Amino acid sequence: MKKIIFTDKAPAPIGPYSQAVVAGNMLYTSGQIALHPETGELVTGDIETETKQVMENMKAVLDAAGTTFENVIKTTIFISNMDDFTKINGVYGAYFNEKTAPARETVQVAKLPKNVNVEISMIVAL
């Protein structure tokens, strides 16, 4: 059995997918981009601002599932420019305890939805 997670505190899906799905004792999130949940507009300006919005969107999804960043076991970060890695990592790292941080990969891709610069997804133990 699976349970669909939805919150209006994160951007509504822009296609045929869920914000997150619980299966057994695991939560699988869809990738979050820097859409403002209330306006649906992209939050841009600089990569730090964009990454912060992504992480706040993810926080809202985790909250809706009754969990926190402390339970994240794996993240995937897609970025459009590897030169932004250090700045993205600085914002991302503020959401985790370095001693218990999840496993992660960061991948540069040619293009992301809505031409954003960063997208992050997570796998979480419940």
PDB file of C-alpha atoms in Angstrom:
ATOM      1  CA  MET A   1       0.000   0.000   0.000  1.00  0.00           C
ATOM      2  CA  LYS A   2       1.122   3.512  -0.680  1.00  0.00           C
ATOM      3  CA  LYS A   3       0.027   6.799   0.822  1.00  0.00           C
ATOM      4  CA  ILE A   4       0.152  10.049  -1.139  1.00  0.00           C
ATOM      5  CA  ILE A   5       1.532  13.095   0.670  1.00  0.00           C
ATOM      6  CA  PHE A   6       0.231  16.531  -0.295  1.00  0.00           C
ATOM      7  CA  THR A   7       0.540  19.950   1.302  1.00  0.00           C
ATOM      8  CA  ASP A   8      -0.461  23.360   0.063  1.00  0.00           C
ATOM      9  CA  LYS A   9       2.635  24.694   1.845  1.00  0.00           C
ATOM     10  CA  ALA A  10       4.747  23.344  -1.037  1.00  0.00           C
ATOM     11  CA  PRO A  11       4.186  23.882  -4.758  1.00  0.00           C
ATOM     12  CA  ALA A  12       1.413  21.808  -6.261  1.00  0.00           C
ATOM     13  CA  PRO A  13       2.636  19.198  -8.757  1.00  0.00           C
ATOM     14  CA  ILE A  14       2.889  20.520 -12.314  1.00  0.00           C
ATOM     15  CA  GLY A  15       2.308  17.121 -13.896  1.00  0.00           C
ATOM     16  CA  PRO A  16       1.117  13.592 -13.176  1.00  0.00           C
ATOM     17  CA  TYR A  17       3.087  13.004  -9.977  1.00  0.00           C
ATOM     18  CA  SER A  18       2.755  13.442  -6.213  1.00  0.00           C
ATOM     19  CA  GLN A  19       4.803  15.667  -3.924  1.00  0.00           C
ATOM     20  CA  ALA A  20       5.761  12.522  -2.030  1.00  0.00           C
ATOM     21  CA  VAL A  21       4.714   8.917  -1.512  1.00  0.00           C
ATOM     22  CA  VAL A  22       4.961   6.759   1.601  1.00  0.00           C
ATOM     23  CA  ALA A  23       5.564   3.057   0.971  1.00  0.00           C
ATOM     24  CA  GLY A  24       6.048   0.947   4.086  1.00  0.00           C
ATOM     25  CA  ASN A  25       8.360   2.883   6.378  1.00  0.00           C
ATOM     26  CA  MET A  26       9.933   4.957   3.588  1.00  0.00           C
ATOM     27  CA  LEU A  27       9.077   8.350   2.133  1.00  0.00           C
ATOM     28  CA  TYR A  28      10.047   9.108  -1.452  1.00  0.00           C
ATOM     29  CA  THR A  29       9.811  12.753  -2.467  1.00  0.00           C
ATOM     30  CA  SER A  30       9.515  14.151  -5.925  1.00  0.00           C
ATOM     31  CA  GLY A  31      12.090  16.722  -6.883  1.00  0.00           C
ATOM     32  CA  GLN A  32      11.399  20.214  -5.619  1.00  0.00           C
ATOM     33  CA  ILE A  33      12.310  23.315  -7.552  1.00  0.00           C
ATOM     34  CA  ALA A  34      12.169  26.959  -6.470  1.00  0.00           C
ATOM     35  CA  LEU A  35       8.471  27.559  -7.029  1.00  0.00           C
ATOM     36  CA  HIS A  36       6.784  29.721  -4.414  1.00  0.00           C
ATOM     37  CA  PRO A  37       3.944  27.602  -2.987  1.00  0.00           C
ATOM     38  CA  GLU A  38       1.436  30.461  -2.758  1.00  0.00           C
ATOM     39  CA  THR A  39       2.054  32.220  -6.074  1.00  0.00           C
ATOM     40  CA  GLY A  40       3.394  29.403  -8.233  1.00  0.00           C
ATOM     41  CA  GLU A  41       6.068  31.819  -9.426  1.00  0.00           C
ATOM     42  CA  LEU A  42       9.745  30.937  -9.633  1.00  0.00           C
ATOM     43  CA  VAL A  43      11.927  32.342  -6.877  1.00  0.00           C
ATOM     44  CA  THR A  44      15.056  33.578  -8.589  1.00  0.00           C
ATOM     45  CA  GLY A  45      17.748  36.142  -8.033  1.00  0.00           C
ATOM     46  CA  ASP A  46      20.787  34.111  -7.113  1.00  0.00           C
ATOM     47  CA  ILE A  47      21.548  30.436  -6.611  1.00  0.00           C
ATOM     48  CA  GLU A  48      21.452  30.719  -2.806  1.00  0.00           C
ATOM     49  CA  THR A  49      17.938  32.209  -2.876  1.00  0.00           C
ATOM     50  CA  GLU A  50      16.793  29.550  -5.322  1.00  0.00           C
ATOM     51  CA  THR A  51      18.292  26.735  -3.237  1.00  0.00           C
ATOM     52  CA  LYS A  52      16.741  28.083  -0.028  1.00  0.00           C
ATOM     53  CA  GLN A  53      13.287  28.028  -1.641  1.00  0.00           C
ATOM     54  CA  VAL A  54      13.872  24.442  -2.785  1.00  0.00           C
ATOM     55  CA  MET A  55      14.839  23.413   0.750  1.00  0.00           C
ATOM     56  CA  GLU A  56      11.879  25.259   2.287  1.00  0.00           C
ATOM     57  CA  ASN A  57       9.563  23.497  -0.164  1.00  0.00           C
ATOM     58  CA  MET A  58      11.121  20.190   0.823  1.00  0.00           C
ATOM     59  CA  LYS A  59      10.737  21.057   4.516  1.00  0.00           C
ATOM     60  CA  ALA A  60       7.004  21.602   3.935  1.00  0.00           C
ATOM     61  CA  VAL A  61       6.683  18.187   2.272  1.00  0.00           C
ATOM     62  CA  LEU A  62       8.611  16.512   5.103  1.00  0.00           C
ATOM     63  CA  ASP A  63       6.399  18.295   7.663  1.00  0.00           C
ATOM     64  CA  ALA A  64       3.272  17.069   5.852  1.00  0.00           C
ATOM     65  CA  ALA A  65       4.621  13.519   6.119  1.00  0.00           C
ATOM     66  CA  GLY A  66       5.327  13.982   9.835  1.00  0.00           C
ATOM     67  CA  THR A  67       9.094  13.878   9.545  1.00  0.00           C
ATOM     68  CA  THR A  68      12.169  16.133   9.442  1.00  0.00           C
ATOM     69  CA  PHE A  69      15.490  16.513   7.677  1.00  0.00           C
ATOM     70  CA  GLU A  70      17.036  14.426  10.485  1.00  0.00           C
ATOM     71  CA  ASN A  71      15.410  11.298   8.978  1.00  0.00           C
ATOM     72  CA  VAL A  72      16.562  11.883   5.399  1.00  0.00           C
ATOM     73  CA  ILE A  73      18.787   8.996   4.325  1.00  0.00           C
ATOM     74  CA  LYS A  74      19.517   9.952   0.694  1.00  0.00           C
ATOM     75  CA  THR A  75      19.285  13.051  -1.455  1.00  0.00           C
ATOM     76  CA  THR A  76      19.802  13.688  -5.120  1.00  0.00           C
ATOM     77  CA  ILE A  77      20.711  17.177  -6.271  1.00  0.00           C
ATOM     78  CA  PHE A  78      20.430  18.086  -9.931  1.00  0.00           C
ATOM     79  CA  ILE A  79      22.139  21.322 -10.928  1.00  0.00           C
ATOM     80  CA  SER A  80      22.493  23.104 -14.237  1.00  0.00           C
ATOM     81  CA  ASN A  81      26.006  24.374 -13.522  1.00  0.00           C
ATOM     82  CA  MET A  82      28.558  22.537 -11.377  1.00  0.00           C
ATOM     83  CA  ASP A  83      30.254  25.876 -10.748  1.00  0.00           C
ATOM     84  CA  ASP A  84      27.309  26.614  -8.393  1.00  0.00           C
ATOM     85  CA  PHE A  85      28.033  23.530  -6.273  1.00  0.00           C
ATOM     86  CA  THR A  86      29.758  25.356  -3.399  1.00  0.00           C
ATOM     87  CA  LYS A  87      26.968  27.914  -3.028  1.00  0.00           C
ATOM     88  CA  ILE A  88      24.228  25.269  -3.261  1.00  0.00           C
ATOM     89  CA  ASN A  89      26.092  23.086  -0.784  1.00  0.00           C
ATOM     90  CA  GLY A  90      26.323  25.970   1.696  1.00  0.00           C
ATOM     91  CA  VAL A  91      22.551  26.483   1.750  1.00  0.00           C
ATOM     92  CA  TYR A  92      21.770  22.749   1.638  1.00  0.00           C
ATOM     93  CA  GLY A  93      24.178  22.022   4.496  1.00  0.00           C
ATOM     94  CA  ALA A  94      22.394  24.460   6.815  1.00  0.00           C
ATOM     95  CA  TYR A  95      19.405  22.078   6.883  1.00  0.00           C
ATOM     96  CA  PHE A  96      21.371  19.053   8.118  1.00  0.00           C
ATOM     97  CA  ASN A  97      23.510  18.049  11.068  1.00  0.00           C
ATOM     98  CA  GLU A  98      26.875  17.349   9.463  1.00  0.00           C
ATOM     99  CA  LYS A  99      27.461  14.319  11.721  1.00  0.00           C
ATOM    100  CA  THR A 100      24.199  12.660  10.616  1.00  0.00           C
ATOM    101  CA  ALA A 101      23.883  14.073   7.091  1.00  0.00           C
ATOM    102  CA  PRO A 102      22.329  11.791   4.464  1.00  0.00           C
ATOM    103  CA  ALA A 103      24.074  10.087   1.592  1.00  0.00           C
ATOM    104  CA  ARG A 104      23.966  12.232  -1.533  1.00  0.00           C
ATOM    105  CA  GLU A 105      24.891  12.633  -5.143  1.00  0.00           C
ATOM    106  CA  THR A 106      25.034  15.846  -7.105  1.00  0.00           C
ATOM    107  CA  VAL A 107      24.673  15.687 -10.855  1.00  0.00           C
ATOM    108  CA  GLN A 108      25.026  18.407 -13.468  1.00  0.00           C
ATOM    109  CA  VAL A 109      22.280  18.164 -16.070  1.00  0.00           C
ATOM    110  CA  ALA A 110      21.657  19.930 -19.350  1.00  0.00           C
ATOM    111  CA  LYS A 111      18.256  21.344 -18.414  1.00  0.00           C
ATOM    112  CA  LEU A 112      15.751  21.282 -15.551  1.00  0.00           C
ATOM    113  CA  PRO A 113      11.994  21.980 -15.452  1.00  0.00           C
ATOM    114  CA  LYS A 114      11.126  25.644 -16.025  1.00  0.00           C
ATOM    115  CA  ASN A 115      14.845  26.246 -16.673  1.00  0.00           C
ATOM    116  CA  VAL A 116      15.643  26.339 -12.951  1.00  0.00           C
ATOM    117  CA  ASN A 117      19.174  25.896 -11.696  1.00  0.00           C
ATOM    118  CA  VAL A 118      18.617  23.323  -8.943  1.00  0.00           C
ATOM    119  CA  GLU A 119      16.226  20.475  -8.131  1.00  0.00           C
ATOM    120  CA  ILE A 120      16.425  18.245  -5.057  1.00  0.00           C
ATOM    121  CA  SER A 121      14.705  14.969  -4.166  1.00  0.00           C
ATOM    122  CA  MET A 122      14.953  12.857  -1.021  1.00  0.00           C
ATOM    123  CA  ILE A 123      14.430   9.398   0.409  1.00  0.00           C
ATOM    124  CA  VAL A 124      13.441   9.394   4.069  1.00  0.00           C
ATOM    125  CA  ALA A 125      13.163   6.685   6.717  1.00  0.00           C
ATOM    126  CA  LEU A 126       9.962   7.008   8.726  1.00  0.00           C
TER     127      LEU A 126
END
